[in-house]
Short mmCIF file of N, CA and C in Angstrom, two decimals:
data_model
loop_
_atom_site.label_atom_id
_atom_site.label_comp_id
_atom_site.label_asym_id
_atom_site.label_seq_id
_atom_site.Cartn_x
_atom_site.Cartn_y
_atom_site.Cartn_z
N UNK A 854 0.94 -1.16 0.03
CA UNK A 854 0.02 0.01 -0.10
C UNK A 854 0.87 1.21 0.05
N UNK A 855 0.58 2.10 -0.78
CA UNK A 855 1.32 3.37 -0.94
C UNK A 855 1.00 4.29 0.31
N UNK A 856 2.02 4.82 0.90
CA UNK A 856 1.75 5.79 2.08
C UNK A 856 1.81 7.06 1.55
N UNK A 857 0.85 7.87 1.92
CA UNK A 857 0.77 9.27 1.62
C UNK A 857 1.04 10.14 2.80
N UNK A 858 2.13 10.89 2.75
CA UNK A 858 2.56 11.65 3.96
C UNK A 858 1.86 13.10 3.95
N UNK A 859 1.13 13.34 2.96
CA UNK A 859 0.63 14.83 2.88
C UNK A 859 -0.57 14.82 3.83
N UNK A 860 -0.84 16.02 4.39
CA UNK A 860 -2.03 16.20 5.16
C UNK A 860 -3.32 16.38 4.32
N UNK A 861 -4.45 16.29 4.93
CA UNK A 861 -5.71 16.32 4.12
C UNK A 861 -5.86 17.47 3.24
N UNK A 862 -5.32 18.66 3.82
CA UNK A 862 -5.44 19.91 2.95
C UNK A 862 -4.59 19.94 1.69
N UNK A 863 -3.41 19.21 1.82
CA UNK A 863 -2.50 19.24 0.68
C UNK A 863 -2.95 18.09 -0.29
N UNK A 864 -3.67 17.11 0.15
CA UNK A 864 -4.40 16.12 -0.77
C UNK A 864 -5.56 16.82 -1.55
N UNK A 865 -6.22 17.65 -0.74
CA UNK A 865 -7.39 18.32 -1.48
C UNK A 865 -6.97 19.47 -2.52
N UNK A 866 -5.72 20.05 -2.38
CA UNK A 866 -5.48 20.97 -3.17
C UNK A 866 -5.20 20.55 -4.72
N UNK A 867 -5.66 21.29 -5.67
CA UNK A 867 -5.51 20.91 -7.07
C UNK A 867 -6.68 20.16 -7.54
N UNK A 868 -7.55 19.67 -6.64
CA UNK A 868 -8.81 18.94 -7.12
C UNK A 868 -9.92 19.93 -7.62
N UNK A 869 -9.66 21.23 -7.40
CA UNK A 869 -10.67 22.23 -7.71
C UNK A 869 -11.69 22.50 -6.70
N UNK A 870 -12.30 23.69 -6.81
CA UNK A 870 -13.17 24.10 -5.80
C UNK A 870 -14.65 24.00 -6.44
N UNK A 871 -15.51 23.47 -5.76
CA UNK A 871 -16.89 23.26 -6.44
C UNK A 871 -17.44 24.68 -6.60
N UNK A 872 -17.48 25.60 -5.58
CA UNK A 872 -18.11 26.79 -5.74
C UNK A 872 -19.59 26.77 -6.12
N UNK A 873 -20.25 25.53 -6.19
CA UNK A 873 -21.62 25.66 -6.65
C UNK A 873 -22.36 24.75 -5.72
N UNK A 874 -21.88 24.48 -4.54
CA UNK A 874 -22.55 23.53 -3.61
C UNK A 874 -24.00 24.07 -3.30
N UNK A 875 -24.14 25.34 -2.88
CA UNK A 875 -25.37 25.80 -2.40
C UNK A 875 -26.31 25.82 -3.72
N UNK A 876 -25.94 26.28 -4.83
CA UNK A 876 -26.74 26.13 -5.99
C UNK A 876 -27.17 24.74 -6.40
N UNK A 877 -26.33 23.86 -6.25
CA UNK A 877 -26.69 22.42 -6.52
C UNK A 877 -27.68 22.07 -5.44
N UNK A 878 -27.59 22.38 -4.27
CA UNK A 878 -28.39 22.05 -3.14
C UNK A 878 -29.84 22.57 -3.42
N UNK A 879 -29.90 23.86 -3.66
CA UNK A 879 -31.11 24.50 -3.89
C UNK A 879 -31.88 23.96 -5.30
N UNK A 880 -31.11 23.65 -6.23
CA UNK A 880 -31.61 23.02 -7.39
C UNK A 880 -32.22 21.74 -7.20
N UNK A 881 -31.61 20.88 -6.29
CA UNK A 881 -32.09 19.69 -5.90
C UNK A 881 -33.43 19.68 -5.19
N UNK A 882 -33.42 20.80 -4.26
CA UNK A 882 -34.73 20.88 -3.38
C UNK A 882 -35.85 21.47 -4.29
N UNK A 883 -35.50 22.33 -5.22
CA UNK A 883 -36.60 22.90 -6.10
C UNK A 883 -37.08 21.76 -7.09
N UNK A 884 -36.21 20.86 -7.62
CA UNK A 884 -36.77 19.78 -8.47
C UNK A 884 -37.53 18.79 -7.65
N UNK A 885 -37.10 18.62 -6.30
CA UNK A 885 -37.96 17.64 -5.49
C UNK A 885 -39.33 18.32 -5.28
N UNK A 886 -39.36 19.65 -4.97
CA UNK A 886 -40.66 20.32 -4.70
C UNK A 886 -41.59 20.08 -5.98
N UNK A 887 -40.98 20.43 -7.14
CA UNK A 887 -41.66 20.31 -8.40
C UNK A 887 -42.17 18.85 -8.57
N UNK A 888 -41.36 17.89 -8.34
CA UNK A 888 -41.71 16.53 -8.43
C UNK A 888 -42.81 16.14 -7.55
N UNK A 889 -42.97 16.68 -6.34
CA UNK A 889 -44.14 16.48 -5.56
C UNK A 889 -45.48 16.70 -6.18
N UNK A 890 -45.43 18.03 -6.68
CA UNK A 890 -46.81 18.46 -7.35
C UNK A 890 -47.00 17.78 -8.74
N UNK A 891 -45.96 17.64 -9.45
CA UNK A 891 -46.12 16.94 -10.77
C UNK A 891 -46.47 15.49 -10.57
N UNK A 892 -45.90 14.76 -9.59
CA UNK A 892 -46.28 13.44 -9.37
C UNK A 892 -47.78 13.23 -8.93
N UNK A 893 -48.25 14.23 -8.08
CA UNK A 893 -49.53 14.13 -7.74
C UNK A 893 -50.43 14.36 -8.90
N UNK A 894 -50.15 15.32 -9.89
CA UNK A 894 -50.95 15.60 -11.03
C UNK A 894 -50.95 14.27 -11.91
N UNK A 895 -49.71 13.71 -12.08
CA UNK A 895 -49.57 12.47 -12.84
C UNK A 895 -50.50 11.36 -12.34
N UNK A 896 -50.45 11.13 -11.11
CA UNK A 896 -51.17 10.07 -10.43
C UNK A 896 -52.72 10.31 -10.59
N UNK A 897 -53.16 11.59 -10.40
CA UNK A 897 -54.54 11.82 -10.53
C UNK A 897 -54.95 11.68 -12.08
N UNK A 898 -54.16 12.14 -12.94
CA UNK A 898 -54.44 11.88 -14.49
C UNK A 898 -54.49 10.43 -14.69
N UNK A 899 -53.42 9.63 -14.36
CA UNK A 899 -53.54 8.15 -14.66
C UNK A 899 -54.63 7.42 -13.99
N UNK A 900 -54.96 7.76 -12.76
CA UNK A 900 -56.11 7.01 -12.13
C UNK A 900 -57.41 7.60 -12.79
N UNK A 901 -57.43 8.64 -13.32
CA UNK A 901 -58.68 9.08 -14.09
C UNK A 901 -58.78 8.29 -15.42
N UNK A 902 -57.57 7.66 -15.81
CA UNK A 902 -57.71 6.88 -17.18
C UNK A 902 -57.71 5.42 -17.02
N UNK A 903 -57.97 5.08 -15.73
CA UNK A 903 -57.86 3.56 -15.51
C UNK A 903 -58.62 2.66 -16.35
N UNK A 904 -59.99 3.08 -16.55
CA UNK A 904 -60.86 2.42 -17.37
C UNK A 904 -61.14 3.02 -18.81
N UNK A 905 -60.24 3.97 -19.13
CA UNK A 905 -60.52 4.57 -20.42
C UNK A 905 -59.87 3.87 -21.54
N UNK A 906 -60.30 4.12 -22.79
CA UNK A 906 -59.73 3.45 -23.96
C UNK A 906 -58.50 4.30 -24.34
N UNK A 907 -57.82 3.74 -25.44
CA UNK A 907 -56.56 4.32 -25.88
C UNK A 907 -56.94 5.66 -26.43
N UNK A 908 -57.95 5.90 -27.19
CA UNK A 908 -58.32 7.07 -27.74
C UNK A 908 -58.51 8.22 -26.72
N UNK A 909 -59.14 7.86 -25.61
CA UNK A 909 -59.33 8.84 -24.51
C UNK A 909 -57.97 9.23 -23.84
N UNK A 910 -57.18 8.26 -23.65
CA UNK A 910 -55.91 8.47 -23.09
C UNK A 910 -54.99 9.31 -24.11
N UNK A 911 -55.08 9.07 -25.24
CA UNK A 911 -54.34 9.89 -26.33
C UNK A 911 -54.89 11.35 -26.32
N UNK A 912 -56.29 11.57 -26.21
CA UNK A 912 -56.74 12.79 -26.24
C UNK A 912 -56.51 13.55 -24.93
N UNK A 913 -56.36 12.92 -23.93
CA UNK A 913 -55.87 13.49 -22.55
C UNK A 913 -54.49 14.09 -22.73
N UNK A 914 -53.62 13.14 -23.16
CA UNK A 914 -52.19 13.64 -23.37
C UNK A 914 -52.10 14.65 -24.36
N UNK A 915 -52.97 14.77 -25.39
CA UNK A 915 -52.96 15.73 -26.37
C UNK A 915 -53.35 17.14 -26.08
N UNK A 916 -53.94 17.27 -24.94
CA UNK A 916 -54.38 18.59 -24.36
C UNK A 916 -53.05 19.28 -24.04
N UNK A 917 -52.91 20.63 -24.41
CA UNK A 917 -51.72 21.40 -24.22
C UNK A 917 -51.21 21.24 -22.76
N UNK A 918 -51.99 21.68 -21.88
CA UNK A 918 -51.46 21.62 -20.46
C UNK A 918 -51.03 20.39 -19.97
N UNK A 919 -51.77 19.25 -20.31
CA UNK A 919 -51.28 17.99 -19.91
C UNK A 919 -50.02 17.58 -20.54
N UNK A 920 -49.67 17.94 -21.72
CA UNK A 920 -48.47 17.58 -22.45
C UNK A 920 -47.33 18.45 -21.78
N UNK A 921 -47.58 19.61 -21.61
CA UNK A 921 -46.57 20.59 -20.95
C UNK A 921 -46.24 20.08 -19.48
N UNK A 922 -47.20 19.67 -18.72
CA UNK A 922 -46.94 19.10 -17.33
C UNK A 922 -46.22 17.82 -17.37
N UNK A 923 -46.64 16.85 -18.40
CA UNK A 923 -45.81 15.62 -18.52
C UNK A 923 -44.48 15.83 -18.87
N UNK A 924 -44.22 16.76 -19.81
CA UNK A 924 -42.73 17.11 -20.14
C UNK A 924 -42.12 17.61 -18.91
N UNK A 925 -42.68 18.43 -18.22
CA UNK A 925 -42.04 19.14 -16.98
C UNK A 925 -41.70 17.97 -15.96
N UNK A 926 -42.73 17.11 -15.85
CA UNK A 926 -42.42 15.92 -14.87
C UNK A 926 -41.27 15.02 -15.46
N UNK A 927 -41.11 14.76 -16.70
CA UNK A 927 -39.97 13.95 -17.26
C UNK A 927 -38.63 14.71 -17.09
N UNK A 928 -38.71 16.01 -17.32
CA UNK A 928 -37.45 16.78 -17.35
C UNK A 928 -36.90 16.94 -15.87
N UNK A 929 -37.90 17.15 -14.99
CA UNK A 929 -37.40 17.44 -13.60
C UNK A 929 -37.15 16.15 -12.94
N UNK A 930 -37.74 14.99 -13.28
CA UNK A 930 -37.35 13.68 -12.73
C UNK A 930 -35.97 13.32 -13.18
N UNK A 931 -35.57 13.49 -14.36
CA UNK A 931 -34.33 13.12 -14.81
C UNK A 931 -33.25 14.17 -14.24
N UNK A 932 -33.60 15.40 -14.20
CA UNK A 932 -32.67 16.36 -13.57
C UNK A 932 -32.34 16.05 -12.11
N UNK A 933 -33.42 15.74 -11.29
CA UNK A 933 -33.33 15.44 -9.90
C UNK A 933 -32.50 14.14 -9.70
N UNK A 934 -32.67 13.19 -10.59
CA UNK A 934 -31.90 12.00 -10.46
C UNK A 934 -30.45 12.24 -10.69
N UNK A 935 -30.16 12.96 -11.75
CA UNK A 935 -28.76 13.30 -11.96
C UNK A 935 -28.16 14.06 -10.83
N UNK A 936 -28.79 14.99 -10.29
CA UNK A 936 -28.24 15.74 -9.10
C UNK A 936 -28.04 14.74 -7.94
N UNK A 937 -28.88 13.91 -7.65
CA UNK A 937 -28.71 12.94 -6.55
C UNK A 937 -27.69 12.02 -6.80
N UNK A 938 -27.67 11.33 -7.98
CA UNK A 938 -26.51 10.30 -8.39
C UNK A 938 -25.21 11.01 -8.35
N UNK A 939 -25.14 12.23 -8.82
CA UNK A 939 -23.93 12.96 -8.76
C UNK A 939 -23.38 13.19 -7.41
N UNK A 940 -24.18 13.47 -6.40
CA UNK A 940 -23.71 13.60 -5.08
C UNK A 940 -23.19 12.22 -4.58
N UNK A 941 -23.96 11.28 -4.75
CA UNK A 941 -23.45 9.93 -4.22
C UNK A 941 -22.18 9.52 -4.86
N UNK A 942 -22.04 9.66 -6.32
CA UNK A 942 -20.82 9.22 -6.95
C UNK A 942 -19.64 10.14 -6.45
N UNK A 943 -19.83 11.53 -6.34
CA UNK A 943 -18.68 12.34 -5.91
C UNK A 943 -18.27 11.88 -4.40
N UNK A 944 -19.27 11.54 -3.70
CA UNK A 944 -18.91 11.15 -2.14
C UNK A 944 -18.33 9.81 -1.93
N UNK A 945 -18.71 8.81 -2.75
CA UNK A 945 -18.42 7.48 -2.45
C UNK A 945 -17.54 6.73 -3.47
N UNK A 946 -17.34 7.18 -4.69
CA UNK A 946 -16.47 6.73 -5.64
C UNK A 946 -15.10 7.38 -5.53
N UNK A 947 -14.04 6.51 -5.12
CA UNK A 947 -12.80 7.21 -4.81
C UNK A 947 -11.77 7.08 -5.96
N UNK A 948 -12.15 6.25 -6.85
CA UNK A 948 -11.08 6.08 -8.11
C UNK A 948 -11.56 7.15 -9.10
N UNK A 949 -10.66 7.99 -9.43
CA UNK A 949 -10.91 9.19 -10.27
C UNK A 949 -11.48 8.87 -11.66
N UNK A 950 -10.88 7.90 -12.35
CA UNK A 950 -11.42 7.59 -13.64
C UNK A 950 -12.83 7.01 -13.50
N UNK A 951 -13.07 6.26 -12.62
CA UNK A 951 -14.40 5.61 -12.46
C UNK A 951 -15.35 6.65 -12.11
N UNK A 952 -14.94 7.67 -11.22
CA UNK A 952 -15.83 8.75 -10.86
C UNK A 952 -16.29 9.51 -12.13
N UNK A 953 -15.23 9.90 -12.93
CA UNK A 953 -15.56 10.61 -14.20
C UNK A 953 -16.40 9.84 -15.05
N UNK A 954 -16.02 8.68 -15.36
CA UNK A 954 -16.79 7.75 -16.19
C UNK A 954 -18.24 7.68 -15.81
N UNK A 955 -18.53 7.48 -14.47
CA UNK A 955 -19.83 7.33 -13.93
C UNK A 955 -20.60 8.67 -14.12
N UNK A 956 -19.99 9.86 -13.86
CA UNK A 956 -20.68 11.01 -14.00
C UNK A 956 -21.06 11.30 -15.45
N UNK A 957 -20.18 11.03 -16.37
CA UNK A 957 -20.58 11.16 -17.71
C UNK A 957 -21.60 10.28 -18.29
N UNK A 958 -21.53 9.07 -17.63
CA UNK A 958 -22.51 8.08 -18.15
C UNK A 958 -23.84 8.40 -17.49
N UNK A 959 -24.04 8.80 -16.29
CA UNK A 959 -25.30 9.02 -15.80
C UNK A 959 -25.95 10.36 -16.56
N UNK A 960 -25.13 11.37 -16.81
CA UNK A 960 -25.55 12.50 -17.53
C UNK A 960 -25.96 12.14 -19.01
N UNK A 961 -25.27 11.27 -19.67
CA UNK A 961 -25.53 10.84 -20.96
C UNK A 961 -26.92 10.05 -20.88
N UNK A 962 -27.07 9.15 -19.92
CA UNK A 962 -28.23 8.28 -19.86
C UNK A 962 -29.51 9.16 -19.56
N UNK A 963 -29.21 10.12 -18.65
CA UNK A 963 -30.43 11.02 -18.35
C UNK A 963 -30.86 11.88 -19.42
N UNK A 964 -29.95 12.44 -20.30
CA UNK A 964 -30.33 13.17 -21.44
C UNK A 964 -31.01 12.30 -22.41
N UNK A 965 -30.50 11.09 -22.74
CA UNK A 965 -31.24 10.22 -23.55
C UNK A 965 -32.48 9.82 -23.10
N UNK A 966 -32.64 9.46 -21.74
CA UNK A 966 -34.07 9.17 -21.30
C UNK A 966 -34.83 10.33 -21.36
N UNK A 967 -34.53 11.52 -20.99
CA UNK A 967 -35.37 12.69 -20.98
C UNK A 967 -35.76 12.92 -22.55
N UNK A 968 -34.96 12.87 -23.36
CA UNK A 968 -35.27 13.13 -24.89
C UNK A 968 -36.20 12.23 -25.27
N UNK A 969 -36.12 10.80 -25.00
CA UNK A 969 -37.03 9.81 -25.41
C UNK A 969 -38.35 10.09 -24.78
N UNK A 970 -38.35 10.49 -23.44
CA UNK A 970 -39.66 10.69 -22.83
C UNK A 970 -40.46 11.96 -23.46
N UNK A 971 -39.67 13.03 -23.74
CA UNK A 971 -40.24 14.26 -24.20
C UNK A 971 -40.67 13.95 -25.63
N UNK A 972 -39.80 13.36 -26.39
CA UNK A 972 -40.33 13.06 -27.78
C UNK A 972 -41.61 12.12 -27.89
N UNK A 973 -41.67 11.12 -26.95
CA UNK A 973 -42.92 10.30 -26.83
C UNK A 973 -44.09 11.13 -26.61
N UNK A 974 -43.99 12.11 -25.49
CA UNK A 974 -45.10 12.87 -25.20
C UNK A 974 -45.58 13.85 -26.45
N UNK A 975 -44.52 14.37 -27.07
CA UNK A 975 -44.87 15.35 -28.22
C UNK A 975 -45.47 14.46 -29.34
N UNK A 976 -44.94 13.22 -29.61
CA UNK A 976 -45.64 12.45 -30.61
C UNK A 976 -47.04 12.14 -30.31
N UNK A 977 -47.34 11.81 -29.10
CA UNK A 977 -48.81 11.52 -28.75
C UNK A 977 -49.54 12.76 -28.73
N UNK A 978 -49.03 13.90 -28.29
CA UNK A 978 -49.73 15.14 -28.18
C UNK A 978 -49.95 15.75 -29.55
N UNK A 979 -49.06 15.60 -30.42
CA UNK A 979 -49.13 16.22 -31.79
C UNK A 979 -49.88 15.20 -32.83
N UNK A 980 -50.10 14.08 -32.38
CA UNK A 980 -50.86 12.93 -33.17
C UNK A 980 -50.04 12.54 -34.31
N UNK A 981 -48.72 12.45 -34.15
CA UNK A 981 -47.99 11.91 -35.34
C UNK A 981 -47.75 10.36 -35.10
#
């Protein structure tokens, strides 16, 4: 095992300063609050469509406000997930290359998932 004789401050130097910790914290709280309201809306909408046919469900998603709220739900859900996973990875993954790979991978997958969800809602809403 390699012995590191530097003190913790010396080991931390050169890793860069986050300088966005408070903004990250607030963004995560705001997306969580948005998810509370958007999830309640989503559950009420889905429960209202339990015994509906496909045409009714498609017409419901096709209403402008419903489409906008569904897109907001998808975007805030993936954004909140990325913020939370980023904190976990930065705190608990100690191998630098694995940390960077994980951060890039979760952001890529989140963008891919959000785009797929938004495009699906738009396709149903616009009737294509």
